[in-house]
Amino acid sequence: MRHPSFAELFIAAASWPAVSCSSPPKYDAATWKSLITGTSCPSATWLTPKSGGSGGMVSCEIREGGGRHFKFPVGEFDIDEQVFVPAGTVIEGNANPNDPSDKAKQPDPSTQTFFVATRGVHDPHAKYCGTNNNMKPGEAQQLRIGFLLNSDTVVKNINFQGKDTTRPYDNGSLCGGAAFETPGCVSPGFANGVGNGWVGKQGCYDITGKGNGLVTGDGRGVENVVIESVRLNDLLGEGQGTQIAVWVAQTQDGSATRSVRVTNLVSMLTRGDGINFHGNVQNSVVENCHIENTGDDIYAVWGGYATSPAGIVFRNNVGKNAGVTRNYGYGVCIAVYGAMDVTFTGTKCYDPPMNNACENGPFCNSCLAYVHDGWFGAVYPDGNSIKFSGNEYFSMSGSPITDRPLVRSDKNSAARVVTSEKYLLP
């Protein structure tokens, strides 16, 4: 009999629900989904819970300048696919789920709005990223349960709970599966080598460079997306969660996704990264977030071979326990895989002891930040600047880490790393 690893025991025990004297009402996806995906804005939509009787109300107001603002009541709302959120839509829950004095603290469910996936991915051999054209249009949206955010959208004051219990091998290089995504390619783009020869190339490609037409939404860049005061994967135990918290996808035509702002996001378990800005992301900010217990990097910029991922700032974020959901096989608090201009400042990273047995060497818990080159299609254009300042590196108990550097990069890398912090080439 195989004994479970520490990581498996940790995952099984993680994120048990808080005890509450009252259970919030539960609603089918059919009670609310068409409100969001449609075009109407009824001032009041009364809901019928699964148990029958009368429930809460979803209100809608027309936003100044156009668009719709939906406010959801307390309750647990089923979500059964990737829900298309039209441009100009605001989805607001009942209350901020995150305590500023202790972001790991679970909220009182009787005050909260939850969106809970009706199913998850449990088969590691599941087709997920369209590799070698292994998926048809629309199939990815049935697996990536969450919200697809278009331009001028806002999601705030909600909880989201995924039900994935594994990361499929087909999602090994990462192609999505977040609670919150933006339109783009289903596949991640060429990743099995350097990306210099791919700069300027349009279209959607799998990791080997084989083309396909698989997209979410219209596959193009969007702008002005706000994700504020949301909480992920803290309702159920047994290692259930989403693949990622936030995924900005590489676009089909190379167009930029601009002005994405993620503020006060808390994620307590993911199967892959925490937040990943992929492709041509510009002028975007991640701030005051708290992410624990990932299966990969926590905060990542994967510009790849996109033309100009720039103006990206990650500031005042906390990352803890990178890689645990895949037995610490890969992952650090901050990772960069190609970019023009990105800044990381004020990060607090909490790591387990140095993983000298890691199958991927220094890619596992060996530093606060790793700037990668030579793989994953990473390109660092002339004049690039990857900046680090004011970041802190701690053990899981909170004592300073001194046996590892804060920042690593690859030998002969084109990345221009700018930092006054302890820095080491492998």
Coordinates of N, CA and C in Angstrom, one line a residue, residues 103-317:
K103 N -6.6 37.6 5.6 CA -7.2 37.2 4.4 C -7.4 35.7 4.3
A104 N -6.7 34.9 5.1 CA -6.9 33.5 5.1 C -8.2 33.1 5.9
K105 N -8.8 34.0 6.6 CA -10.0 33.7 7.4 C -11.2 33.5 6.5
Q106 N -11.9 32.5 6.7 CA -13.1 32.3 5.9 C -14.2 33.2 6.3
P107 N -15.0 33.7 5.3 CA -16.1 34.5 5.7 C -17.3 33.8 6.2
D108 N -18.2 34.5 6.8 CA -19.5 33.9 7.3 C -20.4 33.6 6.1
P109 N -20.7 32.3 5.8 CA -21.5 32.0 4.6 C -22.8 32.7 4.5
S110 N -23.4 33.1 5.7 CA -24.7 33.7 5.7 C -24.7 35.1 5.1
T111 N -23.5 35.6 4.8 CA -23.4 37.0 4.3 C -22.9 37.0 2.8
Q112 N -22.7 35.8 2.3 CA -21.9 35.7 1.1 C -22.7 35.2 -0.2
T113 N -22.2 35.6 -1.3 CA -22.6 35.1 -2.6 C -21.6 34.1 -3.2
F114 N -22.0 32.9 -3.4 CA -21.1 31.9 -3.9 C -21.5 31.4 -5.3
F115 N -20.6 31.2 -6.2 CA -20.8 30.5 -7.5 C -20.0 29.2 -7.4
V116 N -20.7 28.1 -7.5 CA -20.1 26.8 -7.3 C -20.3 25.9 -8.5
A117 N -19.1 25.4 -9.0 CA -19.1 24.6 -10.2 C -19.9 23.3 -9.9
T118 N -20.7 22.9 -10.9 CA -21.5 21.6 -10.8 C -20.7 20.4 -11.0
R119 N -19.5 20.5 -11.6 CA -18.6 19.3 -11.9 C -17.2 19.8 -12.0
G120 N -16.3 18.9 -12.1 CA -14.9 19.2 -12.2 C -14.1 18.2 -13.0
V121 N -12.9 18.5 -13.3 CA -12.0 17.6 -14.0 C -11.3 16.6 -13.0
H122 N -11.4 15.3 -13.2 CA -10.8 14.4 -12.3 C -9.9 13.4 -13.0
D123 N -9.9 13.4 -14.3 CA -9.1 12.4 -15.1 C -7.9 13.1 -15.6
P124 N -6.7 12.7 -15.2 CA -5.4 13.4 -15.6 C -5.2 13.2 -17.1
H125 N -5.9 12.3 -17.8 CA -5.8 12.1 -19.2 C -6.8 12.9 -20.0
A126 N -7.6 13.7 -19.4 CA -8.6 14.5 -20.1 C -8.0 15.4 -21.1
K127 N -8.7 15.5 -22.3 CA -8.4 16.4 -23.3 C -8.7 17.8 -22.8
Y128 N -7.8 18.8 -22.9 CA -8.0 20.0 -22.2 C -7.6 21.3 -23.0
C129 N -6.5 21.1 -23.8 CA -5.9 22.3 -24.4 C -5.9 22.3 -26.0
G130 N -6.6 21.3 -26.5 CA -6.6 21.2 -28.0 C -5.3 20.8 -28.6
T131 N -4.4 20.1 -27.9 CA -3.2 19.7 -28.4 C -3.4 18.6 -29.5
N132 N -2.7 18.9 -30.6 CA -2.9 18.0 -31.8 C -4.3 17.9 -32.2
N133 N -5.0 19.0 -32.1 CA -6.4 19.1 -32.5 C -7.3 18.1 -31.8
N134 N -7.1 17.9 -30.5 CA -7.8 16.9 -29.8 C -9.2 17.4 -29.2
M135 N -9.6 18.6 -29.6 CA -10.8 19.1 -29.1 C -11.6 19.8 -30.3
K136 N -12.9 19.9 -30.1 CA -13.7 20.6 -31.0 C -14.2 22.0 -30.5
P137 N -14.6 22.9 -31.3 CA -15.0 24.2 -30.9 C -16.2 24.0 -29.8
G138 N -16.1 24.8 -28.7 CA -17.1 24.7 -27.7 C -16.8 23.7 -26.6
E139 N -15.9 22.8 -26.8 CA -15.7 21.8 -25.8 C -14.9 22.3 -24.6
A140 N -14.0 23.2 -24.8 CA -13.2 23.8 -23.7 C -14.1 24.6 -22.8
Q141 N -15.1 25.2 -23.3 CA -16.0 26.0 -22.4 C -16.8 25.2 -21.5
Q142 N -16.9 23.9 -21.8 CA -17.6 23.0 -20.9 C -16.7 22.5 -19.7
L143 N -15.4 22.6 -19.9 CA -14.5 22.2 -18.9 C -14.0 23.3 -18.0
R144 N -13.9 24.5 -18.6 CA -13.4 25.7 -17.9 C -14.5 26.5 -17.3
I145 N -15.0 25.9 -16.2 CA -16.2 26.5 -15.6 C -15.8 27.8 -14.9
G146 N -16.5 28.9 -15.2 CA -16.1 30.1 -14.7 C -16.7 31.2 -15.5
F147 N -16.1 32.4 -15.5 CA -16.6 33.6 -16.2 C -15.6 34.0 -17.3
L148 N -16.1 34.3 -18.5 CA -15.3 34.9 -19.6 C -15.6 36.4 -19.7
L149 N -14.6 37.2 -19.3 CA -14.9 38.6 -19.1 C -14.5 39.4 -20.3
N150 N -15.4 40.1 -20.9 CA -15.2 41.0 -22.0 C -14.9 42.4 -21.6
S151 N -14.8 43.3 -22.5 CA -14.4 44.7 -22.2 C -15.4 45.4 -21.3
D152 N -14.8 46.2 -20.4 CA -15.6 47.1 -19.5 C -16.5 46.2 -18.6
T153 N -15.9 45.1 -18.1 CA -16.7 44.3 -17.1 C -16.1 44.3 -15.7
V154 N -16.9 44.1 -14.8 CA -16.5 44.1 -13.4 C -17.1 42.9 -12.7
V155 N -16.3 42.2 -11.9 CA -16.7 41.1 -11.0 C -16.2 41.5 -9.6
K156 N -17.1 41.6 -8.6 CA -16.7 42.0 -7.3 C -17.6 41.4 -6.2
N157 N -17.0 41.1 -5.0 CA -17.7 40.7 -3.9 C -18.4 39.3 -4.1
I158 N -17.7 38.4 -4.7 CA -18.2 37.0 -4.8 C -17.2 36.0 -4.4
N159 N -17.7 34.8 -4.1 CA -16.9 33.6 -3.9 C -17.1 32.7 -5.1
F160 N -16.0 32.0 -5.4 CA -16.1 31.0 -6.5 C -15.4 29.7 -6.0
Q161 N -16.1 28.6 -6.3 CA -15.6 27.3 -5.9 C -15.6 26.3 -7.1
G162 N -14.4 25.9 -7.5 CA -14.2 24.9 -8.5 C -14.3 23.5 -8.0
K163 N -14.3 22.5 -8.8 CA -14.4 21.1 -8.4 C -13.3 20.3 -9.1
D164 N -12.3 20.8 -9.7 CA -11.3 20.0 -10.3 C -10.4 19.4 -9.2
T165 N -10.0 18.2 -9.4 CA -9.2 17.5 -8.4 C -7.9 17.1 -9.0
T166 N -7.6 17.4 -10.3 CA -6.3 17.1 -10.9 C -6.0 18.1 -11.9
R167 N -4.8 18.2 -12.4 CA -4.4 19.0 -13.5 C -4.1 18.1 -14.7
P168 N -4.9 18.1 -15.7 CA -4.7 17.2 -16.8 C -3.3 17.3 -17.4
Y169 N -2.7 16.2 -17.9 CA -1.4 16.3 -18.5 C -1.4 17.2 -19.7
D170 N -2.6 17.3 -20.4 CA -2.7 18.2 -21.5 C -2.7 19.6 -21.2
N171 N -2.8 19.9 -19.9 CA -2.7 21.3 -19.4 C -1.4 21.5 -18.7
G172 N -0.4 20.7 -19.0 CA 0.9 20.7 -18.3 C 1.6 22.0 -18.5
S173 N 1.5 22.6 -19.7 CA 2.2 23.9 -20.0 C 1.3 25.0 -19.6
L174 N 0.0 24.8 -19.4 CA -1.0 25.7 -19.0 C -1.6 26.4 -20.1
C175 N -3.0 26.2 -20.2 CA -3.7 26.9 -21.3 C -5.0 27.5 -20.8
G176 N -5.3 27.4 -19.5 CA -6.5 28.0 -18.9 C -7.1 27.2 -17.9
G177 N -8.4 27.4 -17.6 CA -9.1 26.7 -16.6 C -9.3 27.6 -15.3
A178 N -9.4 28.9 -15.5 CA -9.5 29.8 -14.4 C -11.0 30.2 -14.1
A179 N -11.2 30.6 -12.9 CA -12.5 31.1 -12.5 C -12.8 32.4 -13.4
F180 N -11.8 33.1 -13.7 CA -12.0 34.4 -14.5 C -11.0 34.4 -15.6
E181 N -11.5 34.4 -16.8 CA -10.6 34.4 -18.0 C -11.0 35.6 -18.9
T182 N -10.1 35.9 -19.9 CA -10.5 36.8 -20.9 C -10.4 36.1 -22.3
P183 N -11.0 36.6 -23.3 CA -11.0 35.9 -24.6 C -9.7 35.7 -25.2
G184 N -9.5 34.6 -25.9 CA -8.3 34.3 -26.6 C -8.2 32.9 -27.1
C185 N -7.1 32.4 -27.3 CA -6.9 31.0 -27.8 C -7.1 30.0 -26.7
V186 N -7.7 28.8 -27.1 CA -7.8 27.7 -26.1 C -6.5 27.1 -25.8
S187 N -5.7 27.0 -26.9 CA -4.3 26.4 -26.7 C -3.3 27.5 -26.3
P188 N -2.2 27.1 -25.7 CA -1.3 28.1 -25.1 C -0.4 28.8 -26.1
G189 N -0.3 28.3 -27.3 CA 0.7 28.8 -28.2 C 2.0 28.0 -28.1
F190 N 2.9 28.1 -29.1 CA 4.1 27.4 -29.1 C 4.9 27.6 -27.8
A191 N 5.3 26.5 -27.2 CA 6.0 26.6 -25.9 C 7.2 25.6 -25.8
N192 N 7.4 24.7 -26.7 CA 8.4 23.7 -26.6 C 9.7 24.2 -27.2
G193 N 10.2 25.4 -26.8 CA 11.4 25.9 -27.3 C 11.5 27.4 -27.2
V194 N 12.5 28.1 -27.8 CA 12.6 29.5 -27.8 C 11.5 30.1 -28.8
G195 N 11.1 31.3 -28.5 CA 10.1 31.9 -29.3 C 10.5 33.0 -30.3
N196 N 11.8 33.2 -30.5 CA 12.2 34.3 -31.4 C 11.6 34.2 -32.8
G197 N 11.5 33.0 -33.3 CA 11.0 32.8 -34.6 C 9.5 32.9 -34.7
W198 N 8.9 33.1 -33.6 CA 7.4 33.2 -33.6 C 6.9 34.6 -33.4
V199 N 7.8 35.5 -33.2 CA 7.4 36.9 -32.9 C 6.6 37.4 -34.1
G200 N 5.4 38.0 -33.8 CA 4.6 38.6 -34.9 C 3.6 37.6 -35.6
K201 N 3.8 36.3 -35.2 CA 2.9 35.3 -35.9 C 1.5 35.3 -35.2
Q202 N 0.5 35.3 -36.0 CA -0.9 35.3 -35.6 C -1.5 33.9 -35.7
G203 N -2.6 33.7 -35.0 CA -3.2 32.4 -35.0 C -3.1 31.7 -33.6
C204 N -3.8 30.6 -33.5 CA -3.8 29.8 -32.3 C -3.0 28.5 -32.6
Y205 N -2.1 28.2 -31.6 CA -1.3 27.0 -31.8 C -1.2 26.3 -30.5
D206 N -0.9 25.0 -30.6 CA -0.7 24.2 -29.4 C 0.8 24.3 -29.0
I207 N 1.2 23.6 -28.0 CA 2.6 23.8 -27.5 C 3.6 23.4 -28.5
T208 N 3.3 22.5 -29.4 CA 4.2 22.0 -30.4 C 4.3 22.9 -31.6
G209 N 3.4 23.9 -31.7 CA 3.3 24.8 -32.9 C 2.3 24.4 -33.9
K210 N 1.5 23.4 -33.6 CA 0.5 23.0 -34.6 C -0.8 23.9 -34.4
G211 N -1.2 24.5 -35.6 CA -2.3 25.4 -35.5 C -3.7 24.8 -35.4
N212 N -4.6 25.6 -34.8 CA -6.0 25.2 -34.7 C -6.8 26.5 -34.6
G213 N -8.1 26.4 -34.7 CA -9.0 27.6 -34.7 C -9.8 27.7 -33.4
L214 N -9.3 27.1 -32.3 CA -10.0 27.0 -31.0 C -9.9 28.3 -30.3
V215 N -11.0 29.0 -30.0 CA -10.9 30.2 -29.2 C -12.0 30.2 -28.2
T216 N -11.9 31.1 -27.2 CA -12.9 31.5 -26.3 C -13.4 32.9 -26.7
G217 N -14.7 33.2 -26.6 CA -15.2 34.4 -27.1 C -14.9 34.6 -28.5
D218 N -14.5 35.8 -28.9 CA -14.1 36.1 -30.3 C -12.6 35.9 -30.5
G219 N -11.9 35.6 -29.4 CA -10.4 35.3 -29.5 C -9.6 36.6 -29.5
R220 N -10.2 37.7 -29.4 CA -9.5 39.0 -29.5 C -9.3 39.6 -28.1
G221 N -8.4 40.6 -28.1 CA -8.1 41.3 -26.8 C -9.3 42.2 -26.4
V222 N -9.3 42.3 -25.1 CA -10.3 43.2 -24.4 C -9.6 44.2 -23.6
E223 N -10.4 45.2 -23.0 CA -9.8 46.2 -22.1 C -10.8 46.6 -21.0
N224 N -10.2 47.1 -20.0 CA -10.9 47.6 -18.8 C -11.7 46.5 -18.1
V225 N -11.0 45.5 -17.6 CA -11.6 44.4 -16.9 C -11.2 44.5 -15.4
V226 N -12.1 44.5 -14.5 CA -11.9 44.7 -13.1 C -12.3 43.4 -12.3
I227 N -11.4 42.8 -11.5 CA -11.8 41.7 -10.7 C -11.4 42.2 -9.3
E228 N -12.4 42.3 -8.4 CA -12.1 43.0 -7.1 C -12.8 42.3 -6.0
S229 N -12.1 42.1 -4.9 CA -12.7 41.5 -3.7 C -13.4 40.2 -4.0
V230 N -12.7 39.2 -4.5 CA -13.3 37.9 -4.8 C -12.5 36.9 -4.0
R231 N -13.1 35.7 -3.8 CA -12.5 34.6 -3.0 C -12.7 33.3 -3.7
L232 N -11.7 32.5 -3.8 CA -11.7 31.3 -4.6 C -11.4 30.1 -3.7
N233 N -12.1 29.0 -4.0 CA -11.8 27.6 -3.6 C -11.6 27.5 -2.1
D234 N -12.5 28.0 -1.3 CA -12.4 28.0 0.1 C -13.7 27.5 0.8
L235 N -14.6 26.9 -0.1 CA -15.9 26.4 0.5 C -15.8 24.9 0.7
L236 N -15.2 24.2 -0.2 CA -15.2 22.7 -0.2 C -13.8 22.2 0.1
G237 N -13.7 21.0 0.7 CA -12.4 20.4 0.9 C -12.0 19.4 -0.1
E238 N -11.2 18.4 0.3 CA -10.8 17.3 -0.6 C -10.1 17.7 -1.8
G239 N -9.3 18.8 -1.7 CA -8.5 19.3 -2.8 C -9.3 19.8 -4.0
Q240 N -10.5 20.2 -3.9 CA -11.3 20.7 -5.0 C -11.0 22.2 -5.3
G241 N -10.8 22.5 -6.5 CA -10.6 23.9 -6.9 C -10.6 24.1 -8.4
T242 N -10.2 25.3 -8.8 CA -10.0 25.6 -10.2 C -8.6 25.3 -10.7
Q243 N -8.4 25.2 -12.0 CA -7.0 25.1 -12.5 C -6.2 26.3 -12.1
I244 N -6.8 27.5 -12.3 CA -6.1 28.8 -12.0 C -7.1 29.7 -11.4
A245 N -6.7 30.9 -10.9 CA -7.6 31.9 -10.4 C -7.9 32.8 -11.5
V246 N -6.9 33.4 -12.2 CA -7.1 34.4 -13.3 C -6.2 34.0 -14.4
W247 N -6.8 33.9 -15.6 CA -6.0 33.6 -16.8 C -6.4 34.6 -17.9
V248 N -5.4 35.5 -18.3 CA -5.5 36.3 -19.4 C -4.9 35.6 -20.6
A249 N -5.7 35.2 -21.6 CA -5.3 34.3 -22.7 C -4.5 35.1 -23.8
Q250 N -3.6 34.3 -24.4 CA -3.0 34.9 -25.6 C -4.1 34.9 -26.7
T251 N -4.1 36.1 -27.4 CA -5.1 36.3 -28.4 C -4.8 35.7 -29.8
Q252 N -5.9 35.5 -30.6 CA -5.7 34.8 -31.9 C -5.0 35.7 -32.9
D253 N -5.3 37.0 -32.8 CA -4.8 38.0 -33.8 C -3.6 38.8 -33.2
G254 N -3.2 38.4 -32.0 CA -2.0 39.2 -31.4 C -2.4 40.5 -30.8
S255 N -3.7 40.8 -30.8 CA -4.2 42.1 -30.2 C -4.0 42.1 -28.7
A256 N -3.8 43.3 -28.2 CA -3.5 43.4 -26.7 C -4.7 43.3 -25.9
T257 N -4.6 42.7 -24.7 CA -5.6 42.8 -23.7 C -5.0 43.9 -22.7
R258 N -5.8 44.9 -22.5 CA -5.3 46.1 -21.8 C -6.1 46.4 -20.5
S259 N -5.4 47.0 -19.6 CA -6.1 47.6 -18.4 C -6.9 46.5 -17.6
V260 N -6.3 45.4 -17.3 CA -6.9 44.4 -16.4 C -6.4 44.8 -15.0
R261 N -7.3 44.9 -14.1 CA -7.0 45.2 -12.7 C -7.6 44.2 -11.8
V262 N -6.7 43.5 -11.1 CA -7.1 42.4 -10.1 C -6.7 42.9 -8.7
T263 N -7.7 43.2 -7.9 CA -7.5 43.7 -6.5 C -8.2 42.9 -5.5
N264 N -7.4 42.6 -4.4 CA -8.0 41.9 -3.2 C -8.6 40.6 -3.6
L265 N -7.9 39.9 -4.5 CA -8.3 38.5 -4.8 C -7.7 37.6 -3.8
V266 N -8.4 36.6 -3.2 CA -7.9 35.6 -2.3 C -8.2 34.2 -3.0
S267 N -7.2 33.4 -3.1 CA -7.4 32.1 -3.6 C -6.6 31.1 -2.7
M268 N -7.3 30.1 -2.2 CA -6.8 29.2 -1.2 C -6.4 27.9 -1.8
L269 N -6.7 27.6 -3.1 CA -6.2 26.3 -3.7 C -6.4 26.4 -5.2
T270 N -5.4 26.1 -6.0 CA -5.5 25.9 -7.4 C -4.7 24.7 -7.8
R271 N -5.0 24.2 -9.0 CA -4.3 23.0 -9.5 C -3.1 23.5 -10.4
G272 N -3.1 24.7 -10.9 CA -2.0 25.3 -11.7 C -1.5 26.5 -11.0
D273 N -1.4 27.6 -11.8 CA -0.9 28.9 -11.3 C -2.0 29.5 -10.4
G274 N -1.6 30.7 -9.8 CA -2.6 31.5 -9.2 C -3.1 32.5 -10.3
I275 N -2.3 33.5 -10.6 CA -2.7 34.5 -11.7 C -1.6 34.4 -12.8
N276 N -2.1 34.3 -14.0 CA -1.1 34.2 -15.2 C -1.6 35.2 -16.2
F277 N -0.8 36.2 -16.5 CA -1.0 37.1 -17.7 C -0.2 36.6 -18.9
H278 N -0.9 36.0 -19.8 CA -0.3 35.3 -21.0 C -0.5 36.1 -22.2
G279 N 0.6 36.3 -23.0 CA 0.5 36.9 -24.3 C 0.7 38.4 -24.2
N280 N 0.0 39.2 -25.1 CA 0.2 40.6 -25.2 C -0.7 41.4 -24.2
V281 N -0.3 41.3 -22.9 CA -1.0 42.0 -21.9 C -0.3 43.3 -21.7
Q282 N -1.1 44.4 -21.5 CA -0.5 45.7 -21.4 C -1.2 46.5 -20.3
N283 N -0.4 47.4 -19.6 CA -1.0 48.4 -18.7 C -2.0 47.7 -17.7
S284 N -1.5 46.7 -17.0 CA -2.4 45.9 -16.1 C -1.8 45.8 -14.8
V285 N -2.6 45.6 -13.7 CA -2.2 45.6 -12.3 C -2.8 44.5 -11.6
V286 N -2.0 43.9 -10.7 CA -2.4 42.9 -9.7 C -1.9 43.4 -8.4
E287 N -2.8 43.7 -7.5 CA -2.4 44.3 -6.2 C -3.3 43.8 -5.0
N288 N -2.6 43.8 -3.9 CA -3.2 43.4 -2.6 C -4.0 42.1 -2.7
C289 N -3.4 41.1 -3.4 CA -3.9 39.8 -3.5 C -3.2 38.8 -2.5
H290 N -3.9 37.7 -2.2 CA -3.4 36.7 -1.3 C -3.7 35.3 -1.9
I291 N -2.7 34.6 -2.3 CA -2.8 33.3 -3.0 C -2.0 32.2 -2.3
E292 N -2.6 31.1 -1.9 CA -2.0 30.0 -1.3 C -2.2 28.7 -2.1
N293 N -1.3 27.8 -1.8 CA -1.6 26.4 -2.2 C -1.9 26.2 -3.7
T294 N -0.9 26.5 -4.5 CA -1.0 26.3 -6.0 C -0.3 25.0 -6.4
G295 N -0.5 24.7 -7.7 CA 0.2 23.5 -8.2 C 1.4 23.9 -9.1
D296 N 1.6 25.2 -9.2 CA 2.6 25.8 -10.1 C 3.0 27.2 -9.6
D297 N 3.5 28.1 -10.4 CA 3.8 29.4 -10.0 C 2.6 30.2 -9.5
I298 N 2.8 31.1 -8.6 CA 1.7 31.8 -8.0 C 1.3 33.1 -8.8
Y299 N 2.3 33.9 -9.0 CA 2.1 35.1 -9.8 C 3.0 35.0 -11.1
A300 N 2.4 35.0 -12.3 CA 3.2 34.7 -13.5 C 2.8 35.7 -14.6
V301 N 3.9 36.1 -15.3 CA 3.7 36.8 -16.6 C 4.3 35.9 -17.6
W302 N 3.5 35.5 -18.5 CA 4.0 34.6 -19.6 C 3.7 35.3 -20.9
G303 N 4.6 36.3 -21.2 CA 4.4 37.1 -22.4 C 4.7 36.2 -23.7
G304 N 5.6 35.2 -23.5 CA 5.9 34.3 -24.6 C 6.5 35.1 -25.8
Y305 N 6.0 34.9 -27.0 CA 6.5 35.6 -28.1 C 5.6 36.7 -28.6
A306 N 4.7 37.2 -27.7 CA 3.8 38.3 -28.0 C 4.7 39.6 -28.2
T307 N 4.1 40.5 -29.0 CA 4.9 41.6 -29.5 C 5.3 42.6 -28.4
S308 N 4.5 42.9 -27.4 CA 4.8 43.9 -26.4 C 4.1 43.8 -25.1
P309 N 4.2 42.8 -24.4 CA 3.7 42.7 -23.0 C 4.4 43.7 -22.1
A310 N 3.7 44.8 -21.7 CA 4.4 45.9 -21.1 C 3.5 46.7 -20.2
G311 N 4.1 47.4 -19.3 CA 3.3 48.2 -18.3 C 2.5 47.4 -17.3
I312 N 3.1 46.2 -17.0 CA 2.5 45.3 -16.1 C 3.1 45.4 -14.7
V313 N 2.2 45.6 -13.7 CA 2.7 45.8 -12.3 C 2.0 44.8 -11.3
F314 N 2.8 44.1 -10.6 CA 2.3 43.3 -9.4 C 2.8 43.9 -8.2
R315 N 1.9 44.4 -7.3 CA 2.4 45.1 -6.1 C 1.6 44.7 -4.8
N316 N 2.3 44.5 -3.8 CA 1.8 44.3 -2.4 C 0.9 43.1 -2.4
N317 N 1.4 42.0 -2.9 CA 0.7 40.7 -2.9 C 1.4 39.7 -2.0

